[in-house]
PDB file of C-alpha atoms and ligand atoms in Angstrom:
ATOM      1  CA  MET O1466     114.564 105.063 104.219  1.00  0.00           C
ATOM      2  CA  LYS O1467     113.327 107.725 106.641  1.00  0.00           C
ATOM      3  CA  LEU O1468     113.198 107.984 110.433  1.00  0.00           C
ATOM      4  CA  GLN O1469     110.135 109.208 112.319  1.00  0.00           C
ATOM      5  CA  LEU O1470     110.251 110.136 115.999  1.00  0.00           C
ATOM      6  CA  ALA O1471     106.980 109.286 117.778  1.00  0.00           C
ATOM      7  CA  LEU O1472     106.269 111.613 120.671  1.00  0.00           C
ATOM      8  CA  ASP O1473     103.924 109.960 123.122  1.00  0.00           C
ATOM      9  CA  LEU O1474     103.092 110.782 126.731  1.00  0.00           C
ATOM     10  CA  VAL O1475     104.424 114.335 126.759  1.00  0.00           C
ATOM     11  CA  ASP O1476     102.758 117.740 126.710  1.00  0.00           C
ATOM     12  CA  ILE O1477     103.560 120.566 124.255  1.00  0.00           C
ATOM     13  CA  PRO O1478     106.540 122.020 126.188  1.00  0.00           C
ATOM     14  CA  GLY O1479     107.917 118.513 126.710  1.00  0.00           C
ATOM     15  CA  ALA O1480     107.469 117.702 123.024  1.00  0.00           C
ATOM     16  CA  LYS O1481     109.295 120.883 121.949  1.00  0.00           C
ATOM     17  CA  GLU O1482     112.182 120.073 124.263  1.00  0.00           C
ATOM     18  CA  VAL O1483     112.626 116.569 122.818  1.00  0.00           C
ATOM     19  CA  VAL O1484     112.299 117.723 119.199  1.00  0.00           C
ATOM     20  CA  ALA O1485     114.853 120.508 119.747  1.00  0.00           C
ATOM     21  CA  GLU O1486     117.316 117.872 120.951  1.00  0.00           C
ATOM     22  CA  VAL O1487     116.934 115.461 118.017  1.00  0.00           C
ATOM     23  CA  ALA O1488     115.628 117.623 115.143  1.00  0.00           C
ATOM     24  CA  ASP O1489     118.848 117.293 113.119  1.00  0.00           C
ATOM     25  CA  HIS O1490     118.562 113.506 113.106  1.00  0.00           C
ATOM     26  CA  ILE O1491     114.929 112.834 112.214  1.00  0.00           C
ATOM     27  CA  ASP O1492     112.873 113.251 109.047  1.00  0.00           C
ATOM     28  CA  ILE O1493     109.384 113.262 110.535  1.00  0.00           C
ATOM     29  CA  VAL O1494     108.064 114.136 113.976  1.00  0.00           C
ATOM     30  CA  GLU O1495     104.905 112.375 115.109  1.00  0.00           C
ATOM     31  CA  ILE O1496     102.496 114.062 117.460  1.00  0.00           C
ATOM     32  CA  GLY O1497     101.356 110.886 119.163  1.00  0.00           C
ATOM     33  CA  THR O1498      97.785 109.984 120.029  1.00  0.00           C
ATOM     34  CA  PRO O1499      98.257 110.653 123.772  1.00  0.00           C
ATOM     35  CA  ILE O1500      99.412 114.239 123.108  1.00  0.00           C
ATOM     36  CA  VAL O1501      96.506 114.892 120.763  1.00  0.00           C
ATOM     37  CA  ILE O1502      94.135 113.540 123.425  1.00  0.00           C
ATOM     38  CA  ASN O1503      95.755 115.724 126.104  1.00  0.00           C
ATOM     39  CA  GLU O1504      96.342 118.879 124.087  1.00  0.00           C
ATOM     40  CA  GLY O1505      94.217 118.647 120.934  1.00  0.00           C
ATOM     41  CA  LEU O1506      95.387 119.731 117.479  1.00  0.00           C
ATOM     42  CA  HIS O1507      97.073 122.730 119.145  1.00  0.00           C
ATOM     43  CA  ALA O1508      99.998 120.363 119.695  1.00  0.00           C
ATOM     44  CA  VAL O1509     100.349 119.836 115.938  1.00  0.00           C
ATOM     45  CA  LYS O1510     100.281 123.587 115.303  1.00  0.00           C
ATOM     46  CA  ALA O1511     102.751 124.313 118.100  1.00  0.00           C
ATOM     47  CA  ILE O1512     105.323 121.851 116.746  1.00  0.00           C
ATOM     48  CA  LYS O1513     104.850 122.893 113.094  1.00  0.00           C
ATOM     49  CA  ASP O1514     105.243 126.562 114.067  1.00  0.00           C
ATOM     50  CA  ALA O1515     108.360 125.825 116.114  1.00  0.00           C
ATOM     51  CA  PHE O1516     109.964 123.449 113.563  1.00  0.00           C
ATOM     52  CA  PRO O1517     108.628 124.467 110.121  1.00  0.00           C
ATOM     53  CA  SER O1518     111.232 122.479 108.204  1.00  0.00           C
ATOM     54  CA  LEU O1519     110.213 119.179 109.816  1.00  0.00           C
ATOM     55  CA  THR O1520     107.470 117.004 108.372  1.00  0.00           C
ATOM     56  CA  VAL O1521     104.780 116.656 111.060  1.00  0.00           C
ATOM     57  CA  LEU O1522     102.589 113.568 111.363  1.00  0.00           C
ATOM     58  CA  ALA O1523      99.408 113.754 113.419  1.00  0.00           C
ATOM     59  CA  ASP O1524      98.670 110.306 114.869  1.00  0.00           C
ATOM     60  CA  LEU O1525      94.907 110.791 115.052  1.00  0.00           C
ATOM     61  CA  LYS O1526      94.149 107.100 114.292  1.00  0.00           C
ATOM     62  CA  VAL O1527      91.034 108.259 112.417  1.00  0.00           C
ATOM     63  CA  MET O1528      88.207 105.687 112.366  1.00  0.00           C
ATOM     64  CA  ASP O1529      85.325 107.680 110.842  1.00  0.00           C
ATOM     65  CA  ALA O1530      84.712 110.895 108.919  1.00  0.00           C
ATOM     66  CA  GLY O1531      88.093 110.587 107.212  1.00  0.00           C
ATOM     67  CA  GLY O1532      87.765 113.636 104.965  1.00  0.00           C
ATOM     68  CA  TYR O1533      86.740 115.969 107.782  1.00  0.00           C
ATOM     69  CA  GLU O1534      89.403 114.773 110.222  1.00  0.00           C
ATOM     70  CA  VAL O1535      92.150 115.101 107.618  1.00  0.00           C
ATOM     71  CA  MET O1536      90.931 118.596 106.755  1.00  0.00           C
ATOM     72  CA  LYS O1537      91.100 119.718 110.412  1.00  0.00           C
ATOM     73  CA  ALA O1538      94.545 118.178 110.954  1.00  0.00           C
ATOM     74  CA  ALA O1539      95.826 119.778 107.734  1.00  0.00           C
ATOM     75  CA  GLU O1540      94.523 123.171 108.907  1.00  0.00           C
ATOM     76  CA  ALA O1541      96.578 122.692 112.070  1.00  0.00           C
ATOM     77  CA  GLY O1542      99.703 122.077 109.988  1.00  0.00           C
ATOM     78  CA  ALA O1543      99.902 118.294 109.764  1.00  0.00           C
ATOM     79  CA  ASP O1544     101.699 116.963 106.691  1.00  0.00           C
ATOM     80  CA  ILE O1545     100.697 113.333 107.281  1.00  0.00           C
ATOM     81  CA  ILE O1546      97.606 112.065 109.115  1.00  0.00           C
ATOM     82  CA  THR O1547      96.998 108.511 110.329  1.00  0.00           C
ATOM     83  CA  VAL O1548      93.827 106.584 109.586  1.00  0.00           C
ATOM     84  CA  LEU O1549      93.078 103.092 110.920  1.00  0.00           C
ATOM     85  CA  GLY O1550      93.188 100.183 108.485  1.00  0.00           C
ATOM     86  CA  VAL O1551      90.202  98.614 110.294  1.00  0.00           C
ATOM     87  CA  SER O1552      88.071 101.594 109.180  1.00  0.00           C
ATOM     88  CA  ASP O1553      85.534 101.326 106.423  1.00  0.00           C
ATOM     89  CA  ASN O1554      86.863 101.774 102.886  1.00  0.00           C
ATOM     90  CA  SER O1555      84.774 104.947 102.562  1.00  0.00           C
ATOM     91  CA  THR O1556      86.617 106.466 105.542  1.00  0.00           C
ATOM     92  CA  ILE O1557      90.013 105.701 104.028  1.00  0.00           C
ATOM     93  CA  LYS O1558      88.930 106.930 100.590  1.00  0.00           C
ATOM     94  CA  GLY O1559      87.549 110.149 102.120  1.00  0.00           C
ATOM     95  CA  ALA O1560      90.805 110.731 103.977  1.00  0.00           C
ATOM     96  CA  VAL O1561      92.950 110.051 100.904  1.00  0.00           C
ATOM     97  CA  ASP O1562      90.827 112.289  98.674  1.00  0.00           C
ATOM     98  CA  GLU O1563      90.995 115.172 101.161  1.00  0.00           C
ATOM     99  CA  ALA O1564      94.747 114.711 101.634  1.00  0.00           C
ATOM    100  CA  ASN O1565      95.295 114.762  97.871  1.00  0.00           C
ATOM    101  CA  LYS O1566      93.158 117.901  97.617  1.00  0.00           C
ATOM    102  CA  CYS O1567      95.230 119.788 100.197  1.00  0.00           C
ATOM    103  CA  GLY O1568      98.667 118.372  99.376  1.00  0.00           C
ATOM    104  CA  ARG O1569      98.968 116.153 102.443  1.00  0.00           C
ATOM    105  CA  GLU O1570      99.459 112.409 102.908  1.00  0.00           C
ATOM    106  CA  VAL O1571      97.605 109.625 104.715  1.00  0.00           C
ATOM    107  CA  LEU O1572      99.322 106.851 106.625  1.00  0.00           C
ATOM    108  CA  VAL O1573      97.033 103.857 107.102  1.00  0.00           C
ATOM    109  CA  ASP O1574      97.882 102.064 110.345  1.00  0.00           C
ATOM    110  CA  LEU O1575      97.179  98.322 110.199  1.00  0.00           C
ATOM    111  CA  ILE O1576      97.146  97.968 114.012  1.00  0.00           C
ATOM    112  CA  ASN O1577      94.777  95.124 115.001  1.00  0.00           C
ATOM    113  CA  VAL O1578      94.060  94.146 111.394  1.00  0.00           C
ATOM    114  CA  LYS O1579      93.783  90.337 111.204  1.00  0.00           C
ATOM    115  CA  ASP O1580      94.329  89.748 107.477  1.00  0.00           C
ATOM    116  CA  ILE O1581      97.376  91.978 107.133  1.00  0.00           C
ATOM    117  CA  LYS O1582      98.238  90.991 103.553  1.00  0.00           C
ATOM    118  CA  GLY O1583      94.686  91.214 102.211  1.00  0.00           C
ATOM    119  CA  ARG O1584      93.940  94.547 103.870  1.00  0.00           C
ATOM    120  CA  ALA O1585      97.291  96.028 102.810  1.00  0.00           C
ATOM    121  CA  ALA O1586      96.448  95.210  99.181  1.00  0.00           C
ATOM    122  CA  GLU O1587      92.985  96.810  99.536  1.00  0.00           C
ATOM    123  CA  VAL O1588      94.317  99.925 101.247  1.00  0.00           C
ATOM    124  CA  ASP O1589      97.004 100.221  98.586  1.00  0.00           C
ATOM    125  CA  ALA O1590      94.302 100.181  95.909  1.00  0.00           C
ATOM    126  CA  LEU O1591      92.435 102.931  97.816  1.00  0.00           C
ATOM    127  CA  GLY O1592      95.437 105.221  97.298  1.00  0.00           C
ATOM    128  CA  ALA O1593      96.980 105.335 100.774  1.00  0.00           C
ATOM    129  CA  HIS O1594     100.303 107.168 100.713  1.00  0.00           C
ATOM    130  CA  TYR O1595     101.828 105.030 103.486  1.00  0.00           C
ATOM    131  CA  ILE O1596     100.810 101.633 104.868  1.00  0.00           C
ATOM    132  CA  CYS O1597     102.143 100.874 108.327  1.00  0.00           C
ATOM    133  CA  VAL O1598     102.398  97.628 110.288  1.00  0.00           C
ATOM    134  CA  HIS O1599     102.194  98.355 113.984  1.00  0.00           C
ATOM    135  CA  SER O1600     102.366  96.479 117.273  1.00  0.00           C
ATOM    136  CA  GLY O1601     100.743  98.849 119.735  1.00  0.00           C
ATOM    137  CA  TYR O1602     101.641  99.093 123.402  1.00  0.00           C
ATOM    138  CA  ASP O1603      99.163  96.391 124.414  1.00  0.00           C
ATOM    139  CA  HIS O1604     100.628  93.946 121.900  1.00  0.00           C
ATOM    140  CA  GLN O1605     104.185  94.931 122.855  1.00  0.00           C
ATOM    141  CA  ALA O1606     103.305  94.053 126.448  1.00  0.00           C
ATOM    142  CA  GLU O1607     102.504  90.545 125.181  1.00  0.00           C
ATOM    143  CA  GLY O1608     105.925  90.336 123.502  1.00  0.00           C
ATOM    144  CA  LYS O1609     104.667  90.864 119.943  1.00  0.00           C
ATOM    145  CA  ASN O1610     106.336  92.815 117.136  1.00  0.00           C
ATOM    146  CA  SER O1611     105.488  93.511 113.477  1.00  0.00           C
ATOM    147  CA  PHE O1612     108.665  92.374 111.760  1.00  0.00           C
ATOM    148  CA  GLN O1613     106.993  89.448 109.932  1.00  0.00           C
ATOM    149  CA  ASP O1614     103.994  91.625 109.047  1.00  0.00           C
ATOM    150  CA  LEU O1615     106.334  94.076 107.326  1.00  0.00           C
ATOM    151  CA  LYS O1616     107.674  91.290 105.107  1.00  0.00           C
ATOM    152  CA  ALA O1617     104.090  90.211 104.368  1.00  0.00           C
ATOM    153  CA  ILE O1618     102.878  93.641 103.248  1.00  0.00           C
ATOM    154  CA  LYS O1619     106.041  94.269 101.233  1.00  0.00           C
ATOM    155  CA  SER O1620     105.019  91.319  99.055  1.00  0.00           C
ATOM    156  CA  VAL O1621     101.646  92.852  98.094  1.00  0.00           C
ATOM    157  CA  VAL O1622     101.942  96.660  98.308  1.00  0.00           C
ATOM    158  CA  LYS O1623     102.601  98.101  94.850  1.00  0.00           C
ATOM    159  CA  HIS O1624     102.113 101.870  95.212  1.00  0.00           C
ATOM    160  CA  ALA O1625     102.216 103.058  98.839  1.00  0.00           C
ATOM    161  CA  LYS O1626     105.320 103.611 100.919  1.00  0.00           C
ATOM    162  CA  THR O1627     105.638 101.024 103.703  1.00  0.00           C
ATOM    163  CA  ALA O1628     106.244 101.806 107.370  1.00  0.00           C
ATOM    164  CA  ILE O1629     106.709  99.957 110.643  1.00  0.00           C
ATOM    165  CA  ALA O1630     106.105 100.986 114.254  1.00  0.00           C
ATOM    166  CA  GLY O1631     106.016  99.441 117.667  1.00  0.00           C
ATOM    167  CA  GLY O1632     108.791  98.916 120.167  1.00  0.00           C
ATOM    168  CA  ILE O1633     111.700  99.378 117.750  1.00  0.00           C
ATOM    169  CA  LYS O1634     115.023  99.881 119.541  1.00  0.00           C
ATOM    170  CA  LEU O1635     118.590 100.383 118.349  1.00  0.00           C
ATOM    171  CA  GLU O1636     119.251  96.658 118.899  1.00  0.00           C
ATOM    172  CA  THR O1637     116.310  95.579 116.712  1.00  0.00           C
ATOM    173  CA  LEU O1638     116.732  98.253 114.045  1.00  0.00           C
ATOM    174  CA  PRO O1639     119.044  96.148 111.796  1.00  0.00           C
ATOM    175  CA  GLU O1640     116.354  93.440 111.509  1.00  0.00           C
ATOM    176  CA  VAL O1641     113.810  96.104 110.565  1.00  0.00           C
ATOM    177  CA  ILE O1642     116.144  97.710 108.031  1.00  0.00           C
ATOM    178  CA  ALA O1643     116.767  94.309 106.414  1.00  0.00           C
ATOM    179  CA  ALA O1644     113.051  94.185 105.477  1.00  0.00           C
ATOM    180  CA  GLN O1645     113.430  97.542 103.670  1.00  0.00           C
ATOM    181  CA  PRO O1646     110.503  99.704 104.816  1.00  0.00           C
ATOM    182  CA  ASP O1647     110.377 103.270 103.495  1.00  0.00           C
ATOM    183  CA  LEU O1648     109.773 104.624 106.993  1.00  0.00           C
ATOM    184  CA  VAL O1649     110.837 103.457 110.460  1.00  0.00           C
ATOM    185  CA  ILE O1650     108.844 104.872 113.380  1.00  0.00           C
ATOM    186  CA  VAL O1651     110.526 104.967 116.798  1.00  0.00           C
ATOM    187  CA  GLY O1652     109.091 106.290 120.054  1.00  0.00           C
ATOM    188  CA  GLY O1653     110.381 104.869 123.313  1.00  0.00           C
ATOM    189  CA  GLY O1654     113.525 103.568 121.577  1.00  0.00           C
ATOM    190  CA  ILE O1655     114.639 107.214 121.543  1.00  0.00           C
ATOM    191  CA  THR O1656     112.522 109.079 124.081  1.00  0.00           C
ATOM    192  CA  SER O1657     113.152 106.707 127.000  1.00  0.00           C
ATOM    193  CA  LEU O1658     116.918 107.173 126.767  1.00  0.00           C
ATOM    194  CA  THR O1659     118.959 109.770 128.637  1.00  0.00           C
ATOM    195  CA  ASP O1660     120.967 110.648 125.520  1.00  0.00           C
ATOM    196  CA  LYS O1661     118.156 110.975 122.966  1.00  0.00           C
ATOM    197  CA  LYS O1662     120.336 112.879 120.511  1.00  0.00           C
ATOM    198  CA  ALA O1663     122.960 110.115 120.316  1.00  0.00           C
ATOM    199  CA  ALA O1664     120.296 107.423 119.858  1.00  0.00           C
ATOM    200  CA  ALA O1665     118.523 109.386 117.112  1.00  0.00           C
ATOM    201  CA  ALA O1666     121.833 110.154 115.381  1.00  0.00           C
ATOM    202  CA  GLU O1667     122.850 106.484 115.331  1.00  0.00           C
ATOM    203  CA  MET O1668     119.410 105.384 114.112  1.00  0.00           C
ATOM    204  CA  LYS O1669     119.461 108.028 111.385  1.00  0.00           C
ATOM    205  CA  ARG O1670     122.923 106.874 110.322  1.00  0.00           C
ATOM    206  CA  LEU O1671     121.710 103.278 110.022  1.00  0.00           C
ATOM    207  CA  VAL O1672     118.497 104.051 108.115  1.00  0.00           C
ATOM    208  CA  SER O1673     120.314 106.441 105.780  1.00  0.00           C
ATOM    209  CA  GLN O1674     122.641 103.685 104.588  1.00  0.00           C
ATOM    210  CA  THR O1675     119.873 102.091 102.556  1.00  0.00           C
TER     211      THR O1675
HETATM  212  O1  5RP W 163     101.328 104.851 117.922  1.00  0.00           O
HETATM  213  C1  5RP W 163     101.915 104.465 118.916  1.00  0.00           C
HETATM  214  C2  5RP W 163     101.199 103.700 119.955  1.00  0.00           C
HETATM  215  O2  5RP W 163      99.878 103.433 119.575  1.00  0.00           O
HETATM  216  C3  5RP W 163     103.379 104.773 119.070  1.00  0.00           C
HETATM  217  O3  5RP W 163     103.630 106.075 118.658  1.00  0.00           O
HETATM  218  C4  5RP W 163     104.222 103.808 118.247  1.00  0.00           C
HETATM  219  O4  5RP W 163     103.991 102.492 118.726  1.00  0.00           O
HETATM  220  C5  5RP W 163     105.712 104.115 118.335  1.00  0.00           C
HETATM  221  O5  5RP W 163     106.123 104.161 119.671  1.00  0.00           O
HETATM  222  P1  5RP W 163     107.053 103.017 120.322  1.00  0.00           P
HETATM  223  O6  5RP W 163     108.304 102.951 119.476  1.00  0.00           O
HETATM  224  O7  5RP W 163     107.322 103.511 121.732  1.00  0.00           O
HETATM  225  O8  5RP W 163     106.270 101.730 120.278  1.00  0.00           O
END
């Protein structure tokens, strides 16, 4: 099981500072949607250049033109690119095909998908490398999480790696780990703390036990 740090709401210098602090304790660093909106794909390049040994995920939440968007993110140095599960199948297929062509991976984010199980099975058949259940900030504000959704997709996904994101904290991590995703994505559960390094180290210790 791997740990991904989601960097949201920071600029490039802020992102570098946080990654430098926790780099030894994470497997993947996510350039979150807000940074990409603020800084563009330069943020992906800046982090990949500064931390070449880390896997970099660009959280573009692609909704159309999957092949083209994946190509541009890959050129900037992204190893994994996110595409929305609510997209058309042709968008997901285009993204997966382009990723396979250039040795990258696609994470399909099931945020706001209603039929989680059915769509996870379809996306799996389309060749997604990761399938992620995700309670976004707006759902978190309503007290929702994706723990049950993770169990649901685990029962149908046969090929892709599974992932979970949305409001995961050290206190809720054991419940997440019990459902055995391949990837746990944590943003505020690390970045909002004063001692980010200690939080990341403890989370990495827990996810590495499985
Ligand atoms: O993609 C995102 C929001 O759309 C976040 O990166 C993801 O939810 C992880 O952050 P947090 O742990 O703070 O919820």
